[in-house]
PDB file of C-alpha atoms in Angstrom:
ATOM      1  CA  UNK A1105     -14.281 -14.563  43.308  1.00 52.00           C
ATOM      2  CA  UNK A1106     -14.333 -11.077  41.880  1.00 79.00           C
ATOM      3  CA  UNK A1107     -10.773 -10.289  43.100  1.00 88.00           C
ATOM      4  CA  UNK A1108      -9.578 -13.370  41.259  1.00 88.00           C
ATOM      5  CA  UNK A1109     -11.277 -12.107  38.069  1.00 87.00           C
ATOM      6  CA  UNK A1110      -9.623  -8.694  38.495  1.00 89.00           C
ATOM      7  CA  UNK A1111      -6.222 -10.301  38.983  1.00 91.00           C
ATOM      8  CA  UNK A1112      -6.686 -12.570  35.987  1.00 89.00           C
ATOM      9  CA  UNK A1113      -7.654  -9.711  33.685  1.00 90.00           C
ATOM     10  CA  UNK A1114      -4.814  -7.539  34.960  1.00 90.00           C
ATOM     11  CA  UNK A1115      -2.306 -10.352  34.453  1.00 93.00           C
ATOM     12  CA  UNK A1116      -3.636 -11.263  31.008  1.00 92.00           C
ATOM     13  CA  UNK A1117      -3.688  -7.631  29.863  1.00 89.00           C
ATOM     14  CA  UNK A1118      -0.129  -6.972  31.063  1.00 90.00           C
ATOM     15  CA  UNK A1119       1.554 -10.240  30.169  1.00 92.00           C
ATOM     16  CA  UNK A1120      -0.256 -11.206  27.004  1.00 92.00           C
ATOM     17  CA  UNK A1121      -2.031  -8.294  25.354  1.00 92.00           C
ATOM     18  CA  UNK A1122       0.300  -5.400  26.242  1.00 92.00           C
ATOM     19  CA  UNK A1123       3.370  -7.528  25.547  1.00 94.00           C
ATOM     20  CA  UNK A1124       2.052  -8.443  22.078  1.00 93.00           C
ATOM     21  CA  UNK A1125       1.088  -4.822  21.371  1.00 94.00           C
ATOM     22  CA  UNK A1126       4.669  -3.757  22.158  1.00 95.00           C
ATOM     23  CA  UNK A1127       6.041  -6.541  19.971  1.00 95.00           C
ATOM     24  CA  UNK A1128       3.750  -5.673  17.049  1.00 95.00           C
ATOM     25  CA  UNK A1129       4.606  -1.955  17.338  1.00 96.00           C
ATOM     26  CA  UNK A1130       8.338  -2.660  17.250  1.00 97.00           C
ATOM     27  CA  UNK A1131       8.149  -5.124  14.365  1.00 95.00           C
ATOM     28  CA  UNK A1132       5.830  -2.964  12.292  1.00 95.00           C
ATOM     29  CA  UNK A1133       8.088   0.059  12.764  1.00 96.00           C
ATOM     30  CA  UNK A1134      11.171  -2.025  11.941  1.00 96.00           C
ATOM     31  CA  UNK A1135       9.741  -3.263   8.643  1.00 95.00           C
ATOM     32  CA  UNK A1136       8.388   0.181   7.757  1.00 95.00           C
ATOM     33  CA  UNK A1137      11.888   1.598   8.242  1.00 96.00           C
ATOM     34  CA  UNK A1138      13.452  -1.223   6.226  1.00 94.00           C
ATOM     35  CA  UNK A1139      11.099  -0.565   3.316  1.00 93.00           C
ATOM     36  CA  UNK A1140      11.689   3.187   3.437  1.00 94.00           C
ATOM     37  CA  UNK A1141      15.447   2.840   3.729  1.00 95.00           C
ATOM     38  CA  UNK A1142      15.659   0.335   0.889  1.00 94.00           C
ATOM     39  CA  UNK A1143      13.608   2.491  -1.439  1.00 91.00           C
ATOM     40  CA  UNK A1144      15.471   5.662  -0.461  1.00 95.00           C
ATOM     41  CA  UNK A1145      18.886   4.097  -1.094  1.00 95.00           C
ATOM     42  CA  UNK A1146      17.637   2.697  -4.400  1.00 93.00           C
ATOM     43  CA  UNK A1147      16.408   6.146  -5.451  1.00 93.00           C
ATOM     44  CA  UNK A1148      19.726   7.763  -4.449  1.00 95.00           C
ATOM     45  CA  UNK A1149      21.639   5.165  -6.471  1.00 95.00           C
ATOM     46  CA  UNK A1150      19.475   5.900  -9.499  1.00 93.00           C
ATOM     47  CA  UNK A1151      20.122   9.620  -9.005  1.00 94.00           C
ATOM     48  CA  UNK A1152      23.877   9.038  -8.917  1.00 95.00           C
ATOM     49  CA  UNK A1153      23.508   6.859 -11.999  1.00 94.00           C
ATOM     50  CA  UNK A1154      21.830   9.714 -13.841  1.00 93.00           C
ATOM     51  CA  UNK A1155      24.605  12.096 -12.804  1.00 92.00           C
ATOM     52  CA  UNK A1156      27.279   9.602 -13.878  1.00 91.00           C
ATOM     53  CA  UNK A1157      25.554   9.132 -17.252  1.00 90.00           C
ATOM     54  CA  UNK A1158      25.476  12.899 -17.750  1.00 90.00           C
ATOM     55  CA  UNK A1159      29.189  13.146 -16.924  1.00 89.00           C
ATOM     56  CA  UNK A1160      29.978  10.230 -19.229  1.00 87.00           C
ATOM     57  CA  UNK A1161      28.400  12.112 -22.126  1.00 84.00           C
ATOM     58  CA  UNK A1162      30.654  15.130 -21.673  1.00 84.00           C
ATOM     59  CA  UNK A1163      34.284  15.717 -22.448  1.00 77.00           C
ATOM     60  CA  UNK A1164      35.200  15.548 -18.769  1.00 77.00           C
ATOM     61  CA  UNK A1165      38.136  13.438 -17.685  1.00 78.00           C
ATOM     62  CA  UNK A1166      37.405   9.827 -16.824  1.00 81.00           C
ATOM     63  CA  UNK A1167      34.436   9.595 -19.223  1.00 81.00           C
ATOM     64  CA  UNK A1168      34.979   5.841 -19.503  1.00 83.00           C
ATOM     65  CA  UNK A1169      34.906   5.502 -15.712  1.00 88.00           C
ATOM     66  CA  UNK A1170      31.687   7.509 -15.527  1.00 89.00           C
ATOM     67  CA  UNK A1171      30.188   5.229 -18.184  1.00 90.00           C
ATOM     68  CA  UNK A1172      31.033   2.197 -16.091  1.00 91.00           C
ATOM     69  CA  UNK A1173      29.537   3.800 -12.971  1.00 92.00           C
ATOM     70  CA  UNK A1174      26.402   4.749 -14.957  1.00 92.00           C
ATOM     71  CA  UNK A1175      26.093   1.106 -16.015  1.00 92.00           C
ATOM     72  CA  UNK A1176      26.738  -0.487 -12.629  1.00 95.00           C
ATOM     73  CA  UNK A1177      24.607   1.719 -10.353  1.00 94.00           C
ATOM     74  CA  UNK A1178      21.231   0.844 -11.942  1.00 93.00           C
ATOM     75  CA  UNK A1179      22.053  -2.846 -11.518  1.00 94.00           C
ATOM     76  CA  UNK A1180      22.894  -2.296  -7.848  1.00 95.00           C
ATOM     77  CA  UNK A1181      19.712  -0.257  -7.403  1.00 93.00           C
ATOM     78  CA  UNK A1182      17.643  -2.989  -9.027  1.00 92.00           C
ATOM     79  CA  UNK A1183      19.293  -5.634  -6.836  1.00 93.00           C
ATOM     80  CA  UNK A1184      18.458  -3.595  -3.746  1.00 93.00           C
ATOM     81  CA  UNK A1185      14.838  -3.156  -4.846  1.00 90.00           C
ATOM     82  CA  UNK A1186      14.697  -6.907  -5.480  1.00 89.00           C
ATOM     83  CA  UNK A1187      16.036  -7.568  -1.991  1.00 90.00           C
ATOM     84  CA  UNK A1188      13.319  -5.332  -0.466  1.00 91.00           C
ATOM     85  CA  UNK A1189      10.665  -7.129  -2.517  1.00 88.00           C
ATOM     86  CA  UNK A1190      12.087 -10.583  -1.757  1.00 87.00           C
ATOM     87  CA  UNK A1191      11.873 -10.073   1.982  1.00 87.00           C
ATOM     88  CA  UNK A1192       8.396  -8.511   1.615  1.00 87.00           C
ATOM     89  CA  UNK A1193       9.109  -5.885   4.248  1.00 91.00           C
ATOM     90  CA  UNK A1194       5.952  -3.942   3.382  1.00 90.00           C
ATOM     91  CA  UNK A1195       3.772  -7.055   3.623  1.00 90.00           C
ATOM     92  CA  UNK A1196       5.338  -8.045   6.925  1.00 91.00           C
ATOM     93  CA  UNK A1197       4.709  -4.570   8.274  1.00 92.00           C
ATOM     94  CA  UNK A1198       1.089  -4.806   7.161  1.00 92.00           C
ATOM     95  CA  UNK A1199       0.565  -8.147   8.929  1.00 92.00           C
ATOM     96  CA  UNK A1200       1.945  -6.771  12.182  1.00 93.00           C
ATOM     97  CA  UNK A1201       0.035  -3.505  11.725  1.00 94.00           C
ATOM     98  CA  UNK A1202      -3.266  -5.305  11.132  1.00 93.00           C
ATOM     99  CA  UNK A1203      -2.795  -7.429  14.243  1.00 93.00           C
ATOM    100  CA  UNK A1204      -1.856  -4.326  16.216  1.00 94.00           C
ATOM    101  CA  UNK A1205      -5.010  -2.479  15.131  1.00 94.00           C
ATOM    102  CA  UNK A1206      -7.187  -5.452  16.022  1.00 93.00           C
ATOM    103  CA  UNK A1207      -5.551  -5.812  19.445  1.00 92.00           C
ATOM    104  CA  UNK A1208      -5.929  -2.120  20.210  1.00 92.00           C
ATOM    105  CA  UNK A1209      -9.578  -2.236  19.231  1.00 91.00           C
ATOM    106  CA  UNK A1210     -10.374  -5.277  21.345  1.00 89.00           C
ATOM    107  CA  UNK A1211      -8.329  -4.058  24.317  1.00 83.00           C
ATOM    108  CA  UNK A1212     -10.688  -1.085  24.598  1.00 84.00           C
ATOM    109  CA  UNK A1213     -13.493  -3.532  25.315  1.00 81.00           C
ATOM    110  CA  UNK A1214     -12.025  -5.281  28.345  1.00 85.00           C
ATOM    111  CA  UNK A1215     -14.940  -6.843  30.198  1.00 85.00           C
ATOM    112  CA  UNK A1216     -15.943  -5.768  33.667  1.00 82.00           C
ATOM    113  CA  UNK A1217     -14.860  -8.633  35.931  1.00 80.00           C
ATOM    114  CA  UNK A1218     -17.741  -7.971  38.328  1.00 79.00           C
ATOM    115  CA  UNK A1219     -20.615  -8.065  35.871  1.00 78.00           C
ATOM    116  CA  UNK A1220     -21.646  -9.727  32.656  1.00 77.00           C
ATOM    117  CA  UNK A1221     -24.314  -9.350  29.977  1.00 82.00           C
ATOM    118  CA  UNK A1222     -27.686 -10.972  30.560  1.00 83.00           C
ATOM    119  CA  UNK A1223     -27.429 -14.744  30.691  1.00 81.00           C
ATOM    120  CA  UNK A1224     -23.636 -14.913  31.164  1.00 85.00           C
ATOM    121  CA  UNK A1225     -21.400 -15.275  34.179  1.00 86.00           C
ATOM    122  CA  UNK A1226     -18.473 -12.875  34.655  1.00 84.00           C
ATOM    123  CA  UNK A1227     -16.133 -15.826  34.134  1.00 86.00           C
ATOM    124  CA  UNK A1228     -17.746 -16.663  30.789  1.00 87.00           C
ATOM    125  CA  UNK A1229     -17.565 -13.016  29.773  1.00 87.00           C
ATOM    126  CA  UNK A1230     -13.822 -12.985  30.558  1.00 88.00           C
ATOM    127  CA  UNK A1231     -13.342 -16.282  28.701  1.00 89.00           C
ATOM    128  CA  UNK A1232     -15.053 -14.759  25.652  1.00 89.00           C
ATOM    129  CA  UNK A1233     -12.662 -11.811  25.776  1.00 91.00           C
ATOM    130  CA  UNK A1234      -9.646 -14.145  25.982  1.00 92.00           C
ATOM    131  CA  UNK A1235     -10.991 -16.191  23.055  1.00 93.00           C
ATOM    132  CA  UNK A1236     -11.358 -13.046  20.928  1.00 92.00           C
ATOM    133  CA  UNK A1237      -7.804 -11.932  21.728  1.00 93.00           C
ATOM    134  CA  UNK A1238      -6.379 -15.380  21.014  1.00 92.00           C
ATOM    135  CA  UNK A1239      -8.389 -15.392  17.763  1.00 92.00           C
ATOM    136  CA  UNK A1240      -6.461 -12.293  16.671  1.00 91.00           C
ATOM    137  CA  UNK A1241      -3.193 -14.133  17.310  1.00 91.00           C
ATOM    138  CA  UNK A1242      -4.405 -17.146  15.336  1.00 89.00           C
ATOM    139  CA  UNK A1243      -5.460 -14.912  12.459  1.00 89.00           C
ATOM    140  CA  UNK A1244      -2.029 -13.250  12.429  1.00 89.00           C
ATOM    141  CA  UNK A1245      -0.340 -16.663  12.311  1.00 86.00           C
ATOM    142  CA  UNK A1246      -2.569 -17.673   9.404  1.00 84.00           C
ATOM    143  CA  UNK A1247      -1.476 -14.611   7.455  1.00 85.00           C
ATOM    144  CA  UNK A1248       2.155 -15.743   7.698  1.00 81.00           C
ATOM    145  CA  UNK A1249       1.187 -18.956   5.941  1.00 76.00           C
ATOM    146  CA  UNK A1250      -0.530 -16.967   3.210  1.00 74.00           C
ATOM    147  CA  UNK A1251       2.527 -14.735   2.767  1.00 70.00           C
ATOM    148  CA  UNK A1252       4.808 -17.771   2.494  1.00 70.00           C
ATOM    149  CA  UNK A1253       2.499 -19.386  -0.073  1.00 72.00           C
ATOM    150  CA  UNK A1254       2.353 -16.143  -2.030  1.00 68.00           C
ATOM    151  CA  UNK A1255       6.149 -15.855  -2.121  1.00 63.00           C
ATOM    152  CA  UNK A1256       6.499 -19.500  -3.201  1.00 65.00           C
ATOM    153  CA  UNK A1257       3.898 -19.027  -5.972  1.00 64.00           C
ATOM    154  CA  UNK A1258       5.778 -15.967  -7.230  1.00 63.00           C
ATOM    155  CA  UNK A1259       9.059 -17.899  -7.262  1.00 62.00           C
ATOM    156  CA  UNK A1260       7.451 -20.758  -9.213  1.00 65.00           C
ATOM    157  CA  UNK A1261       5.919 -18.352 -11.734  1.00 66.00           C
ATOM    158  CA  UNK A1262       9.371 -16.875 -12.329  1.00 66.00           C
ATOM    159  CA  UNK A1263      10.774 -20.339 -12.943  1.00 64.00           C
ATOM    160  CA  UNK A1264      12.629 -20.509  -9.598  1.00 56.00           C
TER     161      UNK A1264
END
C-alpha cells in the first residue's frame, strides 16, 4: 500500500503541482513584462513629445511638423497606457503570482506517504494535501471572477 501512496504523490506532484507552478511562473513573467514594456514605451513617447514640443518652440525648420508631433505623441502614449490598464496586466500578474506563492508554500509540506499524524491514515493525510492544493486552484479561479467584475464595474462607472 505504501508504494501506491509514493507513486500517487510522485504523479500528483509532477503532473499537477509542478505543471501548474511552471504555468504560473510563465504567465506571471509574461504579464510583468507586458506591464513594464507598456509603461516604458509610454514614457519614451512622452519624452519624445517633450523634445518635439521644445523643437516646435524654436525657429528650427519644420516647426509646424514638430508641433503636430508634440500634439500626437501624448495621445498615443495615453492610448497605450489605457491599453495596459484595460487588459489589467499587473492584476493578472498578481493573481498568478499569488497562486504561485501559495503552491510553493504548500508543496514544501508534502506529506510522508508512510506515516500520518495521530488519528489519521496515510491515505487521509494525502487526501488532505490534495484538497489543500486543489483549494489553491479554486481560489485562483475565484479571483478571475472578481477581476472581471471589477473591470465591468469600472466600465459602467465610466458610462461604457
